[in-house]
Short mmCIF file of C-alpha atoms and ligand atoms in Angstrom, two decimals:
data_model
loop_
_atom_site.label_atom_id
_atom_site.label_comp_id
_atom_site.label_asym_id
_atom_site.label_seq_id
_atom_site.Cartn_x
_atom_site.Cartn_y
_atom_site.Cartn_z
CA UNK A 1 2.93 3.83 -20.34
CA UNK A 2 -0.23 2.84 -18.97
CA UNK A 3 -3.12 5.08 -18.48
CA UNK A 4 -4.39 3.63 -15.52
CA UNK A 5 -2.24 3.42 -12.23
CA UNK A 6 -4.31 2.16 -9.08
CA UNK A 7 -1.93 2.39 -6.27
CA UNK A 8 -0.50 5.11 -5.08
CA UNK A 9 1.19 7.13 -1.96
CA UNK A 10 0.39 10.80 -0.62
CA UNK A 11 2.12 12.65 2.37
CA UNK A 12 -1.04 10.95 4.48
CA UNK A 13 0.75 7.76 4.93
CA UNK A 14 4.13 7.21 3.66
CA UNK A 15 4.22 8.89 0.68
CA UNK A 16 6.10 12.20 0.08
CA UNK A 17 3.69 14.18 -2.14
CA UNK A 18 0.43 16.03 -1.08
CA UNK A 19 -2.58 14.38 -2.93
CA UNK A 20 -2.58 17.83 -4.54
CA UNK A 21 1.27 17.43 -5.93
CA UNK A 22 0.47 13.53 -6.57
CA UNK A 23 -2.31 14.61 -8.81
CA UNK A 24 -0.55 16.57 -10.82
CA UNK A 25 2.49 14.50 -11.69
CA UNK A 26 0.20 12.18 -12.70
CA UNK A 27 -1.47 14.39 -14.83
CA UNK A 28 1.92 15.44 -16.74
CA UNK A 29 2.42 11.61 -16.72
CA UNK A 30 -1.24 11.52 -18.87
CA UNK A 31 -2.99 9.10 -16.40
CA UNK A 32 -6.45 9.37 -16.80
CA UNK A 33 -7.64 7.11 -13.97
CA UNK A 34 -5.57 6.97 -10.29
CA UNK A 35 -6.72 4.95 -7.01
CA UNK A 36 -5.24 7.42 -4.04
CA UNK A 37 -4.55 3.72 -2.05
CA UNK A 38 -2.37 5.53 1.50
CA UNK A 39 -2.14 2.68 4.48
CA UNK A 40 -4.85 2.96 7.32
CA UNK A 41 -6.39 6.49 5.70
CA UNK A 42 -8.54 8.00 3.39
CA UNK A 43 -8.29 11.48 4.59
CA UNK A 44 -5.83 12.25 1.42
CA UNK A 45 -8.68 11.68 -1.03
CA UNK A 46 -10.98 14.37 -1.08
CA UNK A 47 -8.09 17.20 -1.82
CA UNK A 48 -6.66 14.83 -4.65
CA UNK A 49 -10.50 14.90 -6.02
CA UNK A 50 -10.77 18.59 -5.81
CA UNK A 51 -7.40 18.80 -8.00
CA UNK A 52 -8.28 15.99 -10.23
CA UNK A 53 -11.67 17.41 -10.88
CA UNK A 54 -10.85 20.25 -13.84
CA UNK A 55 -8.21 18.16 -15.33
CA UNK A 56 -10.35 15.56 -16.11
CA UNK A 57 -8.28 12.88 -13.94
CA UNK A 58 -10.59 9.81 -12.20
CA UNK A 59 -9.80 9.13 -8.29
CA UNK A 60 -11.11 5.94 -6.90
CA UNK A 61 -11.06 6.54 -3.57
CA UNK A 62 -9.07 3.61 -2.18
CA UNK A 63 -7.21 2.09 1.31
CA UNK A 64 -4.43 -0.29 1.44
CA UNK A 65 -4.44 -2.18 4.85
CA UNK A 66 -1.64 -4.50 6.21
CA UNK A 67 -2.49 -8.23 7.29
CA UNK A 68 -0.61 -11.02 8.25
CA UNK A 69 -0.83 -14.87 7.94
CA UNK A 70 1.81 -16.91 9.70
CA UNK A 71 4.91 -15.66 8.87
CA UNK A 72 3.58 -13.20 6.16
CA UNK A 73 2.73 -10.11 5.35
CA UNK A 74 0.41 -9.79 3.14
CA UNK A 75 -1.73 -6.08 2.12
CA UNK A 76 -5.22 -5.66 0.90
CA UNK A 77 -6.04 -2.98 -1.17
CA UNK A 78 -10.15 -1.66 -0.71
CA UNK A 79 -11.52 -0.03 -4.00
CA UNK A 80 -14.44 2.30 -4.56
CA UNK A 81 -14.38 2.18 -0.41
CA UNK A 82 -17.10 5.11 1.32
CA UNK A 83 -14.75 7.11 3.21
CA UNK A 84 -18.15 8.43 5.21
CA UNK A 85 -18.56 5.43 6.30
CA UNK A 86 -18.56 5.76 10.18
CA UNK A 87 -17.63 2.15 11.76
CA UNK A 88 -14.66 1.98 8.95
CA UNK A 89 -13.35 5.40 10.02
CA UNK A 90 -12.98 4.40 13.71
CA UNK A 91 -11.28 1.19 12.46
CA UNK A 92 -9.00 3.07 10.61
CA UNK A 93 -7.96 5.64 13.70
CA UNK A 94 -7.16 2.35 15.46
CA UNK A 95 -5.37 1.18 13.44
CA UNK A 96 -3.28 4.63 12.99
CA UNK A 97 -3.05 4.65 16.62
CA UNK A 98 -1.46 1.07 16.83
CA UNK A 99 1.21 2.26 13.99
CA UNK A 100 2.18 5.66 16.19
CA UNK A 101 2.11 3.10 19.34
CA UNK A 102 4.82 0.77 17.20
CA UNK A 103 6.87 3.63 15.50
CA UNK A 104 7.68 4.41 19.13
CA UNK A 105 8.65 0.99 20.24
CA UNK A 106 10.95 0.64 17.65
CA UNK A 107 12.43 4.45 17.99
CA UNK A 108 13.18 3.27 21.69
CA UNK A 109 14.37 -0.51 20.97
CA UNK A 110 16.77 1.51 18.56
CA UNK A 111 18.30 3.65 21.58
CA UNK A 112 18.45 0.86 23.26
CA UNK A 113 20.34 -0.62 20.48
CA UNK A 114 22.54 2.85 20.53
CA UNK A 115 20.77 4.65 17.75
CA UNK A 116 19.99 8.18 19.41
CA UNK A 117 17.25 8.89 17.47
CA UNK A 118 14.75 11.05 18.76
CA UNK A 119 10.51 10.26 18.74
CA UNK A 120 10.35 14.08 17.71
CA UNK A 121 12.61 13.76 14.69
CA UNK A 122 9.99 10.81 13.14
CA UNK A 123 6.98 12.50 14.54
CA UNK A 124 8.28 15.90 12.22
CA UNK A 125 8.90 13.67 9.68
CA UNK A 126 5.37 11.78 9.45
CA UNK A 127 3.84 14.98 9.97
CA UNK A 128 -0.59 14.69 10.64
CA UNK A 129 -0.23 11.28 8.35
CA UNK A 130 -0.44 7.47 9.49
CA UNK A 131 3.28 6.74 10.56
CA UNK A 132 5.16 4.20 9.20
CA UNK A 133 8.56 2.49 9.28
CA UNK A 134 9.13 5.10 6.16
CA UNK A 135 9.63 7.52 7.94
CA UNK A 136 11.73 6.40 10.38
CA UNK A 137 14.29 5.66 7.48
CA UNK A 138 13.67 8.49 6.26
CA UNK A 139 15.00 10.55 9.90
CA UNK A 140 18.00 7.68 9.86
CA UNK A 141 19.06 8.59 6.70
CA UNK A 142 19.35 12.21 7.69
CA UNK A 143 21.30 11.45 10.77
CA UNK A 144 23.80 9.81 8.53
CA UNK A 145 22.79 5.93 9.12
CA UNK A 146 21.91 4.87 6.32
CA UNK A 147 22.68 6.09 2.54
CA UNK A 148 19.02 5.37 1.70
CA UNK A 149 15.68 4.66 2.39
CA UNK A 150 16.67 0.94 1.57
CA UNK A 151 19.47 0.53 3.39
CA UNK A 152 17.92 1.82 6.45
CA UNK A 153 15.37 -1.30 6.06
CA UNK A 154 18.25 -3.43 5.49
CA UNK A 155 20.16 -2.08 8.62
CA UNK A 156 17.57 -0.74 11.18
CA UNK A 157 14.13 -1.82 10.34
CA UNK A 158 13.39 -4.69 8.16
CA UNK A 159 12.64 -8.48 9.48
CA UNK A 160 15.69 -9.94 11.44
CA UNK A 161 16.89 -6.11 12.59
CA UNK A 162 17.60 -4.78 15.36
CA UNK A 163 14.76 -2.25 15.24
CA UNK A 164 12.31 -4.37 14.00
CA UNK A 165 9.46 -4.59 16.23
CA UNK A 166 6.06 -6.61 14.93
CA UNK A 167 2.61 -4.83 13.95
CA UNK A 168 -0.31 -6.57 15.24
CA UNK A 169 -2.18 -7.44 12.40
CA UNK A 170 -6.03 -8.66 11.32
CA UNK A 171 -5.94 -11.96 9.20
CA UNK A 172 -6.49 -10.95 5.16
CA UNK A 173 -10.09 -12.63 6.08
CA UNK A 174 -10.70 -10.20 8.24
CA UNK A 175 -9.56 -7.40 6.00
CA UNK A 176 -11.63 -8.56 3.02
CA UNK A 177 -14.39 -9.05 5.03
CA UNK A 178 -14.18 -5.14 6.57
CA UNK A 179 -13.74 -3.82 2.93
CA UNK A 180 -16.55 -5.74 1.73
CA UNK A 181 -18.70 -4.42 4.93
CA UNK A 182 -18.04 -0.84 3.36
CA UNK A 183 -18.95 -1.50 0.02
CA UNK A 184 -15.56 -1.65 -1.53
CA UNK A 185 -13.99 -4.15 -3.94
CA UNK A 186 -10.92 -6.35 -1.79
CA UNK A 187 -8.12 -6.75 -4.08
CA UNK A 188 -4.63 -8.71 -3.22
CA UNK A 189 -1.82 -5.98 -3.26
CA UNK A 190 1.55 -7.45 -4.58
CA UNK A 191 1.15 -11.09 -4.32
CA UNK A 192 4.62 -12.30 -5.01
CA UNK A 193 8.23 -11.28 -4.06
CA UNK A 194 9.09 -7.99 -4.87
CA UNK A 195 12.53 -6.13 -4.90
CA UNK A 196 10.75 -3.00 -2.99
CA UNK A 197 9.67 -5.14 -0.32
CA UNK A 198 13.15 -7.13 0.45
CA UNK A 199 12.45 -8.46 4.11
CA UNK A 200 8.95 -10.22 3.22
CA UNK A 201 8.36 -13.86 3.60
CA UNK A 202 6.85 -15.45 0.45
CA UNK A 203 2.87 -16.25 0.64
CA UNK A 204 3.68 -20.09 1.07
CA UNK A 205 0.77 -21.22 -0.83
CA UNK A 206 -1.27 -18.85 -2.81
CA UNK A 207 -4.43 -20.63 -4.56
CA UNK A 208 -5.25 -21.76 -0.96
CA UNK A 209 -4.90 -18.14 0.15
CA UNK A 210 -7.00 -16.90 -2.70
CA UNK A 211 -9.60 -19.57 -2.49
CA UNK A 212 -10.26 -18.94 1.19
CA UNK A 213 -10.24 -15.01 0.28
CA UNK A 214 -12.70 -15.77 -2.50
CA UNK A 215 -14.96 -16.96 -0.09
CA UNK A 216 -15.05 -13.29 1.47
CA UNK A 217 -15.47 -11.37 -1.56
CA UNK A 218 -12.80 -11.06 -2.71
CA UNK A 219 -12.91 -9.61 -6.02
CA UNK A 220 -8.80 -8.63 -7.89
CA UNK A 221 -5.55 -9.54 -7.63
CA UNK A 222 -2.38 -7.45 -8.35
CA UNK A 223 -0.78 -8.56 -11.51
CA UNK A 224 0.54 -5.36 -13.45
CA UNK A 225 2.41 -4.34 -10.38
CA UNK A 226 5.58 -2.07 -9.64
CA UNK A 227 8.72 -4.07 -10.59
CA UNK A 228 7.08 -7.50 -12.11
CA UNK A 229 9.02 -9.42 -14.35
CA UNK A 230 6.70 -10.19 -17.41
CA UNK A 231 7.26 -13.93 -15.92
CA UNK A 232 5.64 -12.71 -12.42
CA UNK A 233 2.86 -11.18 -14.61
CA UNK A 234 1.81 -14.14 -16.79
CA UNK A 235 1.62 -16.24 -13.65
CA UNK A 236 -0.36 -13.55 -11.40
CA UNK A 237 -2.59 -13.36 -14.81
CA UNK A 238 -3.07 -17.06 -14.59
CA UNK A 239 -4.14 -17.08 -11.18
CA UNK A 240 -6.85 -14.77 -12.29
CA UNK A 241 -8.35 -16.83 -14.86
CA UNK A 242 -8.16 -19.72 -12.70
CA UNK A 243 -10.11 -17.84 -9.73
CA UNK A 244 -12.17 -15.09 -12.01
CA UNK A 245 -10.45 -12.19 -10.95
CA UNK A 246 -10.32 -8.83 -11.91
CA UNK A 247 -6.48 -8.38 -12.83
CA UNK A 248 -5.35 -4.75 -11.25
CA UNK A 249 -2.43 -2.88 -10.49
CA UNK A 250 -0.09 0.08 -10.17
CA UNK A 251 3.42 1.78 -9.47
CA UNK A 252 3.27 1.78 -5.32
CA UNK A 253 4.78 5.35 -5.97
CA UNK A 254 5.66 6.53 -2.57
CA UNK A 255 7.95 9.02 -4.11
CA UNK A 256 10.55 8.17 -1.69
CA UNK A 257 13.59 9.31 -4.78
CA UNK A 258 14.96 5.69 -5.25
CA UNK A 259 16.85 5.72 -8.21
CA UNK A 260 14.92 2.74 -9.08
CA UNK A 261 11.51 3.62 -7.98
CA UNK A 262 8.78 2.82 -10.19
CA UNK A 263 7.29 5.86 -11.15
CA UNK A 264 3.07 6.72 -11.86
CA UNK A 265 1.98 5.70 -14.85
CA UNK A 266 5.19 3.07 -15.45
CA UNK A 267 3.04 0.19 -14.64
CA UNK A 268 -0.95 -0.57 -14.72
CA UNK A 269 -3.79 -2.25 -15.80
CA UNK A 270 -5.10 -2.13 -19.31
CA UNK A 271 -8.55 -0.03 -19.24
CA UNK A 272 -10.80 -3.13 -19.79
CA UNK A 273 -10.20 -4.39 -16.37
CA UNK A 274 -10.84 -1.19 -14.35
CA UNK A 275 -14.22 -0.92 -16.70
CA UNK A 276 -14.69 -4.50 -15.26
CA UNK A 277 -13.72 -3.56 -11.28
CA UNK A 278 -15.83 -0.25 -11.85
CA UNK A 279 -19.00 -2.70 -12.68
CA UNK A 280 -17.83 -4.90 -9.86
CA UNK A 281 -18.70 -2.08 -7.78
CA UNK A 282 -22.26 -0.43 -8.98
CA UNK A 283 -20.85 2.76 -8.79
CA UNK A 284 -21.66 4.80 -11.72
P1 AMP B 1 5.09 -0.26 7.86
O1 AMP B 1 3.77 0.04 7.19
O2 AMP B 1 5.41 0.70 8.93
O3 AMP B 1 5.24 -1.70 8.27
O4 AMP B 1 6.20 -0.03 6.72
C1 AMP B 1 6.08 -0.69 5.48
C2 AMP B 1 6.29 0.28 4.33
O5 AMP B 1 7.68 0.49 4.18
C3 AMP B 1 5.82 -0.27 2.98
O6 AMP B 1 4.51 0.17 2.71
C4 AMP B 1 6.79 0.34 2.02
O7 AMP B 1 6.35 1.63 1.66
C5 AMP B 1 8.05 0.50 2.81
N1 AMP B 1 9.04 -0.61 2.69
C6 AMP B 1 8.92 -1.86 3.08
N2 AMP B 1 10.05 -2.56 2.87
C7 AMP B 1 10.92 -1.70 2.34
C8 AMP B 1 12.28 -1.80 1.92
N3 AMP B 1 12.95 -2.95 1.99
N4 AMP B 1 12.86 -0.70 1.44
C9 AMP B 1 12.19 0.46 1.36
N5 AMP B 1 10.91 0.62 1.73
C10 AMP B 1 10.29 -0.44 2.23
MN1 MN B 2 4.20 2.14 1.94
MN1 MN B 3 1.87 -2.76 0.28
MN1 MN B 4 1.33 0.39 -1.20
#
């Protein structure tokens, strides 16, 4: 069990706990440090500070946001990020606004398809949060098409689907460069292929991805992630050394109730790295 889990999902993106709930699972779990990481917000952080506070739990406030190069997805997780910080808000409400604008396209390129699912059902289910493909399983599994979360990916809404409809992304440049703008550290979210994430495309070449990212600021790289092999690890660890980066990681928990899902505190970093991303960042 690790101590230190740095990505994680509230009910303000596509997670199913409150930052409140989150908090204290992890706290039963005995984390002592936890990076609240939701897609395209930070508006979950402040309540999971005000619960972490008296049980002596670290947040580092934290945003995971969704690029693409080529053919591939590829995330970028922001560390020690200012949520005050104006300019990065309004980016994120765009970016929230372009995911409700997509969650609708594919809700109606699924009746078209003969799916009657309706925009209200998702909207209930995403609630005030930034919407996400998530939830859309999540309303097609309750209609009774699809078993699970991951077969309604499979079926409905992963790559090659017929509900799959494209996000238009920033380049991980661009995302690096935004997080660095705020004052965060840029980190590499789940670099290779993971079974969570079935319908992504590979990173075809990764030094040349991290070298032009280096050049950015970037500053970590993934490597104790969700469900890495100790194979995936060593490599990912590797990569570090060769690029002097902060090795991170973290469960993903979404709590989504996959009997396989990688739970808080399963997975993370050993405390010497976070000590180093913490001095990577000058806060104190
Ligand atoms: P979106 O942000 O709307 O593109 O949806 C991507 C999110 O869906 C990821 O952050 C994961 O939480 C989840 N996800 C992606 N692929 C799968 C999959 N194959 N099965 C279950 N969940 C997935
Ligand atoms: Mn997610
Ligand atoms: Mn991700
Ligand atoms: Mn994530």
């Amino acid at each position: 069990m690790a101590v230190v889990d740095l990505h994680l999902h509230t009910s303000h993106s596509d997670g199913s706990l409150t930052p409140s709930d989150l908090v204290n699972v992890c706290f039963e779990k005995g984390l002592q440090i936890i990076a609240i990481s939701d897609h395209d917000t930070t508006e979950g952080i402040r309540e999971a500070q005000k619960v972490a506070e008296p049980l002596g739990i670290e947040i580092v406030p934290s945003v995971e946001l969704g690029t693409r190069l080529g053919e591939s997805e590829i995330h970028v997780l922001g560390y020690f990020i200012n949520p005050d910080d104006v300019v990065f808000q309004e980016m994120l409400g765009n970016y929230r606004e372009a995911r409700e604008v997509r969650a609708k396209n594919i809700v109606l390129q699924l009746n078209a398809t003969g799916v009657p699912l309706s925009w209200e059902k998702v909207s209930d289910l995403a609630g005030f949060g930034s919407i996400g493909r998530p939830h859309i399983a999540h309303a097609l599994v309750e209609l009774g098409y699809a078993k699970d979360i991951q077969e309604a990916f499979q079926k409905y809404l992963g790559l090659g689907t017929q509900g799959y409809v494209p996000r238009d992304l920033n380049t991980p440049q661009q995302a690096v460069r935004v997080i660095e703008e705020n004052g965060g550290i840029a980190v590499i979210a789940h670099p290779l292929f993971t079974n969570s994430k079935l319908d992504r495309h590979d990173i075809p070449d990764l030094d040349d991805l991290i070298e032009s990212l280096c050049d950015e600021g970037l500053k970590g790289l993934e490597v104790f992630y969700g469900d890495y092999t100790d194979g995936q690890i060593k490599r990912l660890l590797e990569v570090c050394r060769k690029f002097q980066l902060v090795p991170c990681g973290g469960s993903d928990y979404h709590a989504i109730g996959a009997q396989n899902e990688v739970l808080p505190g399963d997975v993370g970093p050993p405390m010497e790295h976070f000590a180093e991303l913490k001095r990577l960042s000058n806060v104190v």
